[in-house]
Coordinates of C-alpha atoms and ligand atoms in Angstrom, one line a residue:
X1 CA 11.4 11.3 -19.0
X2 CA 13.9 11.6 -16.2
X3 CA 16.4 14.4 -16.0
X4 CA 19.5 13.3 -14.0
X5 CA 21.4 16.2 -12.5
X6 CA 25.1 16.0 -11.8
X7 CA 26.2 15.6 -8.2
X8 CA 26.6 19.0 -6.6
X9 CA 24.0 20.8 -8.7
X10 CA 22.8 23.9 -6.8
X11 CA 19.2 24.7 -5.9
X12 CA 19.2 27.5 -8.5
X13 CA 20.5 25.1 -11.2
X14 CA 17.8 22.5 -10.3
X15 CA 15.1 25.3 -10.2
X16 CA 16.3 26.5 -13.6
X17 CA 15.7 23.0 -15.1
X18 CA 12.3 22.8 -13.3
X19 CA 11.3 26.1 -14.8
X20 CA 12.3 24.9 -18.3
X21 CA 10.3 21.7 -17.9
X22 CA 7.2 23.7 -16.8
X23 CA 7.7 26.0 -19.8
X24 CA 7.3 22.9 -22.0
X25 CA 4.0 22.1 -20.3
X26 CA 5.3 19.1 -18.3
X27 CA 4.6 18.3 -14.7
X28 CA 7.8 18.0 -12.6
X29 CA 8.5 15.7 -9.7
X30 CA 11.9 16.3 -8.3
X31 CA 13.4 13.5 -6.2
X32 CA 16.2 14.7 -3.9
X33 CA 18.7 11.9 -3.3
X34 CA 21.7 11.9 -1.0
X35 CA 24.0 12.0 -4.0
X36 CA 22.1 13.7 -6.8
X37 CA 18.7 15.0 -7.7
X38 CA 16.6 13.6 -10.5
X39 CA 13.6 15.3 -11.9
X40 CA 10.9 13.1 -13.3
X41 CA 8.8 14.8 -15.9
X42 CA 5.3 13.7 -16.8
X43 CA 3.2 14.9 -19.7
X44 CA 3.2 15.2 -23.5
X45 CA 6.8 15.1 -24.6
X46 CA 6.2 16.2 -28.2
X47 CA 6.5 19.9 -27.4
X48 CA 9.8 19.4 -25.5
X49 CA 13.1 20.6 -26.8
X50 CA 15.2 17.9 -25.3
X51 CA 18.4 19.6 -26.5
X52 CA 17.6 22.7 -24.4
X53 CA 17.3 20.6 -21.3
X54 CA 20.4 18.5 -22.0
X55 CA 22.5 21.6 -22.3
X56 CA 21.2 23.3 -19.2
X57 CA 23.9 23.7 -16.5
X58 CA 24.7 20.6 -14.4
X59 CA 22.3 18.3 -16.3
X60 CA 24.0 15.0 -16.7
X61 CA 21.5 13.2 -19.0
X62 CA 17.9 12.9 -20.0
X63 CA 16.5 9.4 -20.2
X64 CA 13.0 8.2 -21.3
X65 CA 10.8 6.3 -18.8
X66 CA 9.7 3.2 -20.6
X67 CA 7.2 1.8 -18.1
X68 CA 3.7 3.1 -18.5
X69 CA 3.5 3.7 -14.7
X70 CA 6.1 6.5 -14.2
X71 CA 6.3 7.7 -10.6
X72 CA 5.8 4.2 -9.3
X73 CA 8.6 2.9 -11.3
X74 CA 12.2 2.1 -10.3
X75 CA 13.2 3.8 -13.6
X76 CA 12.4 7.1 -11.8
X77 CA 13.4 6.2 -8.3
X78 CA 15.9 3.5 -7.5
X79 CA 16.0 3.8 -3.8
X80 CA 13.2 2.0 -1.9
X81 CA 10.4 4.1 -0.5
X82 CA 9.7 3.8 3.2
X83 CA 6.3 5.0 4.4
X84 CA 5.7 5.8 8.1
X85 CA 2.4 4.8 9.5
X86 CA 0.5 5.8 12.6
X87 CA 1.3 8.1 15.5
X88 CA 4.5 6.1 16.2
X89 CA 5.6 6.4 12.6
X90 CA 6.3 2.7 12.1
X91 CA 8.3 2.4 8.9
X92 CA 6.9 0.2 6.1
X93 CA 9.4 -0.6 3.4
X94 CA 12.6 -0.4 5.4
X95 CA 14.6 -3.2 6.9
X96 CA 11.9 -4.0 9.4
X97 CA 9.0 -6.3 8.4
X98 CA 5.8 -5.1 9.9
X99 CA 2.7 -6.9 11.1
X100 CA -0.7 -5.4 10.6
X101 CA -3.5 -7.5 12.1
X102 CA -7.1 -7.3 13.2
X103 CA -10.6 -8.5 12.3
X104 CA -12.1 -8.3 8.9
X105 CA -14.8 -5.9 10.3
X106 CA -15.3 -3.8 13.3
X107 CA -18.2 -5.6 15.0
X108 CA -18.5 -3.9 18.4
X109 CA -16.5 -1.6 20.7
X110 CA -15.7 -4.4 23.0
X111 CA -14.6 -6.8 20.2
X112 CA -12.3 -4.2 18.7
X113 CA -10.7 -2.9 21.8
X114 CA -9.9 -6.4 23.0
X115 CA -8.4 -7.6 19.7
X116 CA -6.4 -4.3 19.4
X117 CA -4.6 -5.2 22.7
X118 CA -4.2 -8.8 21.6
X119 CA -2.5 -7.9 18.2
X120 CA -0.4 -5.3 19.9
X121 CA 0.8 -8.0 22.4
X122 CA 1.6 -10.2 19.4
X123 CA 3.9 -7.6 18.0
X124 CA 1.7 -5.8 15.5
X125 CA 2.4 -2.2 14.3
X126 CA -1.0 -1.8 12.8
X127 CA -4.6 -2.6 13.5
X128 CA -6.8 -3.5 10.6
X129 CA -10.6 -3.6 10.6
X130 CA -13.3 -2.6 8.2
X131 CA -15.9 0.0 9.1
X132 CA -17.2 0.1 5.6
X133 CA -17.4 -3.4 4.1
X134 CA -17.6 -4.0 0.4
X135 CA -19.7 -7.3 0.6
X136 CA -20.5 -9.5 -2.3
X137 CA -24.1 -9.7 -1.2
X138 CA -26.1 -6.6 -0.3
X139 CA -27.8 -8.7 2.4
X140 CA -24.5 -9.3 4.3
X141 CA -23.2 -7.2 7.2
X142 CA -22.1 -3.9 5.6
X143 CA -20.0 -2.7 8.5
X144 CA -20.5 -0.2 11.5
X145 CA -19.5 2.7 9.2
X146 CA -19.0 6.0 11.1
X147 CA -19.5 4.4 14.5
X148 CA -16.9 1.8 13.5
X149 CA -14.4 4.5 12.6
X150 CA -14.8 6.1 16.0
X151 CA -14.1 2.8 17.7
X152 CA -11.0 2.3 15.5
X153 CA -9.8 5.7 16.4
X154 CA -10.3 5.0 20.1
X155 CA -8.3 1.7 19.7
X156 CA -5.6 3.7 18.0
X157 CA -5.4 6.2 20.8
X158 CA -5.3 3.4 23.4
X159 CA -2.6 1.3 21.8
X160 CA -0.5 3.6 19.4
X161 CA -1.2 1.1 16.6
X162 CA -1.6 2.5 13.1
X163 CA -5.2 2.2 12.1
X164 CA -5.8 0.6 8.7
X165 CA -9.3 0.7 7.3
X166 CA -11.0 0.6 4.0
X167 CA -12.6 3.5 2.2
X168 CA -15.2 2.3 -0.3
X169 CA -16.5 5.6 -1.8
X170 CA -15.4 9.1 -2.7
X171 CA -18.0 10.6 -0.4
X172 CA -16.5 8.9 2.7
X173 CA -12.8 9.7 2.0
X174 CA -12.7 12.7 4.4
X175 CA -14.4 11.0 7.3
X176 CA -12.1 7.9 6.9
X177 CA -9.0 10.1 6.7
X178 CA -10.1 11.9 9.8
X179 CA -10.1 8.7 11.9
X180 CA -7.6 6.4 10.2
X181 CA -3.9 6.4 9.7
X182 CA -3.8 4.3 6.5
X183 CA -6.6 4.3 3.9
X184 CA -7.2 0.9 2.4
X185 CA -8.5 0.7 -1.2
X186 CA -10.0 -2.7 -1.5
X187 CA -9.5 -5.2 -4.4
X188 CA -12.9 -4.5 -5.8
X189 CA -12.1 -0.8 -6.0
X190 CA -8.6 -1.0 -7.5
X191 CA -9.8 0.5 -10.7
X192 CA -12.3 3.0 -9.2
X193 CA -10.4 5.9 -10.6
X194 CA -12.3 8.8 -9.0
X195 CA -11.7 7.1 -5.6
X196 CA -8.0 6.7 -6.4
X197 CA -7.8 10.4 -7.2
X198 CA -9.7 11.3 -4.1
X199 CA -7.3 9.4 -1.8
X200 CA -4.5 10.9 -3.9
X201 CA -5.5 14.3 -2.4
X202 CA -5.2 13.1 1.2
X203 CA -2.0 13.5 3.1
X204 CA -2.1 10.0 4.6
X205 CA -0.7 6.6 3.4
X206 CA -2.8 4.5 1.1
X207 CA -2.8 0.6 1.1
X208 CA -3.8 -0.3 -2.4
X209 CA -5.0 -3.9 -2.9
X210 CA -4.5 -5.7 -6.1
X211 CA -7.7 -6.2 -8.0
X212 CA -9.1 -9.7 -8.2
X213 CA -8.1 -10.1 -11.9
X214 CA -5.7 -7.2 -12.3
X215 CA -2.3 -7.7 -14.0
X216 CA 0.7 -6.1 -12.3
X217 CA 0.8 -3.4 -14.9
X218 CA -2.8 -2.4 -14.1
X219 CA -2.0 -2.6 -10.4
X220 CA 1.0 -0.2 -10.8
X221 CA -1.1 2.1 -13.0
X222 CA -3.7 2.3 -10.2
X223 CA -0.9 3.3 -7.8
X224 CA 0.2 5.9 -10.4
X225 CA -3.3 7.4 -10.3
X226 CA -2.8 8.1 -6.5
X227 CA 0.7 9.4 -6.9
X228 CA -0.3 11.6 -9.9
X229 CA -3.1 13.1 -7.8
X230 CA -0.5 14.2 -5.2
X231 CA 0.0 11.4 -2.7
X232 CA 3.2 9.5 -3.0
X233 CA 2.6 7.4 0.1
X234 CA 1.3 4.3 -1.6
X235 CA 1.7 0.8 -0.2
X236 CA 1.0 -2.1 -2.6
X237 CA -0.9 -5.1 -1.3
X238 CA -0.9 -8.5 -3.0
X239 CA -4.1 -10.3 -1.7
X240 CA -4.5 -13.1 -4.2
X241 CA -6.2 -13.3 -7.5
X242 CA -9.2 -15.2 -8.9
X243 CA -8.2 -18.4 -10.7
X244 CA -10.0 -21.7 -11.5
X245 CA -8.6 -23.2 -8.3
X246 CA -11.1 -24.1 -5.6
X247 CA -9.1 -25.3 -2.6
X248 CA -8.4 -21.6 -1.8
X249 CA -10.6 -18.5 -1.9
X250 CA -8.0 -16.7 -4.0
X251 CA -4.6 -17.8 -5.4
X252 CA -1.9 -15.9 -3.5
X253 CA 0.5 -14.9 -6.2
X254 CA 3.7 -14.6 -4.2
X255 CA 5.9 -14.2 -7.3
X256 CA 4.3 -10.8 -7.6
X257 CA 6.3 -9.7 -4.5
X258 CA 9.8 -9.9 -6.1
X259 CA 8.4 -8.8 -9.4
X260 CA 6.8 -5.7 -7.9
X261 CA 10.0 -5.1 -5.9
X262 CA 11.9 -5.0 -9.2
X263 CA 9.4 -2.8 -11.1
X264 CA 8.6 -0.4 -8.3
X265 CA 10.2 1.3 -5.3
X266 CA 6.9 1.2 -3.3
X267 CA 6.6 -1.1 -0.3
X268 CA 4.8 -4.4 -0.8
X269 CA 2.5 -5.9 1.7
X270 CA 1.0 -9.4 1.5
X271 CA -2.5 -10.4 2.7
X272 CA -2.4 -14.2 3.2
X273 CA -5.9 -14.2 4.7
X274 CA -7.8 -13.1 1.6
X275 CA -5.0 -14.7 -0.3
X276 CA -6.1 -18.2 0.9
X277 CA -9.4 -17.9 2.6
X278 CA -8.5 -20.6 5.1
X279 CA -6.9 -20.0 8.5
X280 CA -4.9 -23.2 8.4
X281 CA -3.0 -22.0 5.2
X282 CA -2.3 -18.5 6.6
X283 CA 0.8 -19.3 8.8
X284 CA 2.7 -21.0 5.9
X285 CA 1.9 -18.2 3.5
X286 CA 3.0 -15.6 6.1
X287 CA 6.4 -17.3 6.2
X288 CA 6.6 -17.6 2.5
X289 CA 5.6 -13.9 2.0
X290 CA 8.5 -12.7 4.2
X291 CA 10.9 -15.1 2.5
X292 CA 9.7 -13.6 -0.9
X293 CA 10.5 -10.1 0.2
X294 CA 7.3 -8.7 1.6
X295 CA 7.7 -5.5 3.7
X296 CA 4.7 -6.3 5.9
X297 CA 1.8 -8.7 6.3
X298 CA -1.8 -7.8 6.8
X299 CA -3.5 -10.6 8.7
X300 CA -7.1 -11.1 9.7
X301 CA -7.4 -12.0 13.4
X302 CA -10.5 -12.6 15.5
X303 CA -10.9 -13.8 19.1
X304 CA -13.8 -16.0 18.1
X305 CA -13.6 -16.8 14.4
X306 CA -16.6 -19.1 14.4
X307 CA -18.8 -16.1 15.3
X308 CA -17.1 -13.5 13.2
X309 CA -19.6 -11.4 11.2
X310 CA -17.3 -11.7 8.1
X311 CA -14.4 -13.8 6.9
X312 CA -14.3 -16.0 10.0
X313 CA -12.9 -19.0 8.1
X314 CA -9.7 -17.1 7.3
X315 CA -9.1 -15.4 10.7
X316 CA -6.3 -16.5 13.0
X317 CA -6.9 -16.4 16.8
X318 CA -4.6 -14.1 18.8
X319 CA -3.0 -17.2 20.3
X320 CA -2.1 -18.6 16.8
X321 CA -0.9 -15.1 15.7
X322 CA 1.4 -14.8 18.8
X323 CA 2.9 -18.2 18.2
X324 CA 3.4 -17.5 14.6
X325 CA 5.6 -14.5 15.2
X326 CA 8.5 -16.6 16.5
X327 CA 9.0 -18.3 13.2
X328 CA 8.4 -15.1 11.2
X329 CA 11.2 -13.4 13.2
X330 CA 13.6 -16.2 12.3
X331 CA 12.7 -16.1 8.6
X332 CA 13.1 -12.3 8.6
X333 CA 16.5 -12.8 10.2
X334 CA 17.5 -15.4 7.6
X335 CA 17.1 -12.8 4.8
X336 CA 18.8 -10.0 6.7
X337 CA 15.7 -8.3 8.0
X338 CA 14.0 -7.8 11.3
X339 CA 10.4 -8.3 12.5
Ligands
PEP1 C1 -10.6 -6.8 3.5 O1 -9.4 -6.4 3.7 O2 -11.4 -7.1 4.4 C2 -11.1 -6.9 2.1 C3 -12.4 -6.7 1.8 O3 -10.1 -7.2 1.3 P1 -10.1 -7.3 -0.3 O4 -10.4 -5.9 -0.8 O5 -8.7 -7.7 -0.6 O6 -11.1 -8.3 -0.7
MN2 MN1 -12.0 -9.6 5.1

């Protein structure tokens, strides 16, 4: 349930309600708005004396949260969440549409440092690149791992870009958090609950990708795991789902963007690279994603896609990425945003 305080409630009055909520065994999450404070309460409501809360000083009303995901829901928080990423605190989820780009995987120091400069020149705020790669085949390149993380961190120091990289297991959460600005949870791990809880204990933003066959409710419940573990900085990422269709690697479900925006206050990012699997489809899907209300795009980019160690077919070259940003800017402008 959500306890809505009247405008002007004092700190003591808010604390009194929080104490009451805790007495009933619920977990409290106060959200301090500009106008009023609401206190989201999570837990078993059966032991709660709703009347005692309703009659506490300066309580306006007590309303149930109907969505199964609570803290991620617009029922609890109506204002959009903006998450700042990287050393330069680029906002994701505000009026500005952000561009995150980079290779599927870190392949070498030279490759990554060069592409970092190129995506920065193209206007990116973030650099992506996997150091730990969740590959379908155990015989495929598995990533440069810790060495890759160090290269990413160096690229971050050189450029000021926010480093976005995937964490594939609980045991590597700390080392990834040490080197990266945003921890990516891959599609294959969306329902890896111990991993969600582990990144929930880290004080850095998490980019949560939608599972290959996950429904939006399951996706938002995965976000709820991270928030419930203590980390409210969750960025949702639509990256396409598995369907019977074969002309694309995945079917990019762009209607998920406005639907997620309606259900949740969390920023929504679109990955048109994994969402299509083909570089020639990526520019159009970037434009469509911004038009649909995406807060940022995460795009795979490689200087030599033909020789990429993973996902070359869906990588844009830096030249194509640079050229694309012109039309993306105009689309952002057309819907009252900036890029
Ligand atoms: C990736 O971002 O390179 C990746 C593996 O993505 P996904 O988890 O969406 O497949
Ligand atoms: Mn990839």
